[in-house]
PDB file of C-alpha atoms in Angstrom:
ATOM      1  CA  UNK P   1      91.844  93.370  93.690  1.00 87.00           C
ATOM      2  CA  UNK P   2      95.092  93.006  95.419  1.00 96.00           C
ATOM      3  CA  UNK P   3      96.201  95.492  97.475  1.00 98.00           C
ATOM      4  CA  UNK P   4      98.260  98.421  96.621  1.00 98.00           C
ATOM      5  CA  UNK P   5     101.821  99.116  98.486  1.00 98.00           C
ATOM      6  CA  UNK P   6     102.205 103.109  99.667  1.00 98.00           C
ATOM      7  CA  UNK P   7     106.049 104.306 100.395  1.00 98.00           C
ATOM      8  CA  UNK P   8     105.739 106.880 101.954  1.00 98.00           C
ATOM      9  CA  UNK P   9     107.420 108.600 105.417  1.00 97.00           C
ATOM     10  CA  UNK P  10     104.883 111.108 106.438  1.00 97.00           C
ATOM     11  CA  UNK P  11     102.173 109.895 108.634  1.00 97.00           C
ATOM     12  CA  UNK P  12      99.501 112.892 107.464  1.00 97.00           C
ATOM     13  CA  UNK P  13     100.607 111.773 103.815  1.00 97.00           C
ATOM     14  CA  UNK P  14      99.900 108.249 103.953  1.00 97.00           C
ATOM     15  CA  UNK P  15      96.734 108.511 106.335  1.00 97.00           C
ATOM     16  CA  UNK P  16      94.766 110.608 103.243  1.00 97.00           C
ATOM     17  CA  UNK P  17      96.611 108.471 100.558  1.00 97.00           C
ATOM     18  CA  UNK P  18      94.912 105.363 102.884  1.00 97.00           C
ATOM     19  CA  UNK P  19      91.481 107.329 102.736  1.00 97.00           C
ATOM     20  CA  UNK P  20      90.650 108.181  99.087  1.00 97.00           C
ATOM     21  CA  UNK P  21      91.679 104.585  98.287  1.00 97.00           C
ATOM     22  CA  UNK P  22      89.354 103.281 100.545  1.00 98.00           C
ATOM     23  CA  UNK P  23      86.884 105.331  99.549  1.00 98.00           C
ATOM     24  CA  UNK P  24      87.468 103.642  95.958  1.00 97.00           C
ATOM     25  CA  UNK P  25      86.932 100.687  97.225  1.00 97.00           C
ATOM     26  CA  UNK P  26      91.467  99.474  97.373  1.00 98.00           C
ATOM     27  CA  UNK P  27      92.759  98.177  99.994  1.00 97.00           C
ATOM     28  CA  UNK P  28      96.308  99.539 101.148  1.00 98.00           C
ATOM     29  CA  UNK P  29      99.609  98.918 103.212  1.00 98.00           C
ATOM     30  CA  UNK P  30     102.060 101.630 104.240  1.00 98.00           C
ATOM     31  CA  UNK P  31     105.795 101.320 103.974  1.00 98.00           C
ATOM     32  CA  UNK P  32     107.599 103.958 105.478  1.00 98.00           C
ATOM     33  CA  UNK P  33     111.076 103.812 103.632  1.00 98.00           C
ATOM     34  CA  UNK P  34     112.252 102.269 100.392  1.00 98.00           C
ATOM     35  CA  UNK P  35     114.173  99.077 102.924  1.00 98.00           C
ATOM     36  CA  UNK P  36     110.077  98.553 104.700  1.00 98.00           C
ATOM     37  CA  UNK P  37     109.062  98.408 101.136  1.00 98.00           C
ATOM     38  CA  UNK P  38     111.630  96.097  99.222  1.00 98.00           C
ATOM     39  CA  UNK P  39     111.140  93.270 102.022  1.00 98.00           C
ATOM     40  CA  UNK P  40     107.165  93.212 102.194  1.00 98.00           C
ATOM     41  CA  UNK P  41     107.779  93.266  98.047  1.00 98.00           C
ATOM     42  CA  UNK P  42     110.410  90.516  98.211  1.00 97.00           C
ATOM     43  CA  UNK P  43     108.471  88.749 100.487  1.00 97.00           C
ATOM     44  CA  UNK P  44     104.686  88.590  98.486  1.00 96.00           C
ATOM     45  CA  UNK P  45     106.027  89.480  94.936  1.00 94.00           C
ATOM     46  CA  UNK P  46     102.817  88.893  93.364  1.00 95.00           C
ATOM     47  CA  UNK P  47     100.885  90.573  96.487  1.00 97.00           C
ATOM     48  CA  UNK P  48     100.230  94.203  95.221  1.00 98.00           C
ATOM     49  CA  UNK P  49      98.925  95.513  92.122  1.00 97.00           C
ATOM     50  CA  UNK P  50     100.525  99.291  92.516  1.00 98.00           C
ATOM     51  CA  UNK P  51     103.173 100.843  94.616  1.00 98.00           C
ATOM     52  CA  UNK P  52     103.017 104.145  94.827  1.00 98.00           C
ATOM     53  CA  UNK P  53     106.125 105.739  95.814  1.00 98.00           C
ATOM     54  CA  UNK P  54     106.927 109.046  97.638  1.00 98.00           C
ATOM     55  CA  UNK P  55     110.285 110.004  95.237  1.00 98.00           C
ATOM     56  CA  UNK P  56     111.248 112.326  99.149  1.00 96.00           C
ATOM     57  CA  UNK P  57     111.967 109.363 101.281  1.00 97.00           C
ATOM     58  CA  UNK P  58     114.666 109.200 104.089  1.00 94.00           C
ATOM     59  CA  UNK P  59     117.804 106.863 102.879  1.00 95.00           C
ATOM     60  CA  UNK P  60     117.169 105.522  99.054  1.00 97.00           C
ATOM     61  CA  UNK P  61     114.999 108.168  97.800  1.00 97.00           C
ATOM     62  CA  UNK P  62     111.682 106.697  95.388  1.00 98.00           C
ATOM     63  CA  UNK P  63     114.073 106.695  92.257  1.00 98.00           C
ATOM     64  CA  UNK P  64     116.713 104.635  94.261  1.00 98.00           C
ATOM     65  CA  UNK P  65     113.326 101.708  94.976  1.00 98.00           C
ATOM     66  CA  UNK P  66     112.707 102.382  91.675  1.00 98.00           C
ATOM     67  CA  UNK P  67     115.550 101.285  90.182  1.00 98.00           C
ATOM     68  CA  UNK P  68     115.926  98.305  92.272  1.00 97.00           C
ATOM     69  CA  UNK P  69     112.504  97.159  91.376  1.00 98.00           C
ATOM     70  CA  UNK P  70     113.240  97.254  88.107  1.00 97.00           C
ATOM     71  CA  UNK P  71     116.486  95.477  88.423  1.00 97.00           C
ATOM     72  CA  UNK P  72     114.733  92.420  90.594  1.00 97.00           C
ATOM     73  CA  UNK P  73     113.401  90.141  88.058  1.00 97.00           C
ATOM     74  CA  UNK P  74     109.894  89.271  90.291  1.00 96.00           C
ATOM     75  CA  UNK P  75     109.567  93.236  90.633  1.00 97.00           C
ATOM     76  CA  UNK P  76     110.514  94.551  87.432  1.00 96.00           C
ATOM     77  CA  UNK P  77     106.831  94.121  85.985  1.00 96.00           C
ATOM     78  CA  UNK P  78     105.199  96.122  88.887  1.00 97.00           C
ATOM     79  CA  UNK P  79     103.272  99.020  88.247  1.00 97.00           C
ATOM     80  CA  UNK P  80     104.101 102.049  90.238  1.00 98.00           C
ATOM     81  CA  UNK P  81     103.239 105.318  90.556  1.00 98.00           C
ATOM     82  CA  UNK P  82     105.471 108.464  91.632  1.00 98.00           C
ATOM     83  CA  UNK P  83     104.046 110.805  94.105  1.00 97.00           C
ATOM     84  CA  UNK P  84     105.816 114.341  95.606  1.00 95.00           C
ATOM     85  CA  UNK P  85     104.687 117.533  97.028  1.00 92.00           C
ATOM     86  CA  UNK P  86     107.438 119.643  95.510  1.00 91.00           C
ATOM     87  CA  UNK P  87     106.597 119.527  91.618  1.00 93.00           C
ATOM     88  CA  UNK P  88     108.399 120.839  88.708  1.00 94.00           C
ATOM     89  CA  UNK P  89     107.978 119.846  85.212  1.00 95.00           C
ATOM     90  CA  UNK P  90     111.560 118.329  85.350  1.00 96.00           C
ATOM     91  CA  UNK P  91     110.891 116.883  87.915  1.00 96.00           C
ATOM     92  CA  UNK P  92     108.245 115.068  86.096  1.00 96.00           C
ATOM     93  CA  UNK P  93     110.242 114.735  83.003  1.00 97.00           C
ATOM     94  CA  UNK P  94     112.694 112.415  85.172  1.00 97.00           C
ATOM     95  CA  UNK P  95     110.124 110.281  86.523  1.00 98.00           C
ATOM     96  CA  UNK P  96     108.615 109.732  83.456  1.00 96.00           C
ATOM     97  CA  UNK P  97     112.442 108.350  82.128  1.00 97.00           C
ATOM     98  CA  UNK P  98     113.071 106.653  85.171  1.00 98.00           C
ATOM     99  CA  UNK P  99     109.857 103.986  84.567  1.00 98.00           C
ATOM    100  CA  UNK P 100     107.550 104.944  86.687  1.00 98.00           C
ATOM    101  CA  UNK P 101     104.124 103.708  85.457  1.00 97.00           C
ATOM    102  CA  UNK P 102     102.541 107.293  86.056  1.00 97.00           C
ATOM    103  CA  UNK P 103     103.600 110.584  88.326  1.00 97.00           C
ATOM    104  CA  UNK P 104     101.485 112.151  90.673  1.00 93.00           C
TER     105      UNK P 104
END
């Protein structure tokens, strides 16, 4: 299985994102910010099977890498997952619109 990509800006965040997907068995690389992330995707387009994206990043926010992913034509078919710490249902409701694959 090829890895999957994680966006996300907080160190204690990624670190137990890294964990329980090891402990599954997936191997993972962090990006730190939506920019990190769009050149190691540009780079290996077919090189992860999941990005999961923090939608609370510094700069372009996950919805902002979102919809640049799906404008890119080698990383429009990714899968990718939204993940935030400050939930709301409409919050969820607008992930769900914006593509993402599934919302965490």
């Amino acid at each position: 299985m090829l890895p999957f990509l994680v966006v996300e800006d907080e160190a204690d965040s990624a670190n137990m994102l890294e964990m329980i997907l090891a402990s599954a068995g997936v191997s993972t690389e962090i990006a730190v910010n939506a920019e990190q992330a769009l050149t190691l995707l540009r780079q290996n387009p077919q090189g992860y099977s999941l990005v999961i994206i923090d939608l609370a990043l510094p700069g372009k926010d996950g919805f902002a890498l979102l919809s640049e992913l799906k404008n890119d034509p080698l990383l429009q078919n990714l899968q990718t997952v939204a993940i935030t710490a400050y939930h709301t249902p409409e919050l969820r409701s607008r992930a769900t619109k914006a593509g993402f694959s599934a919302y965490f």
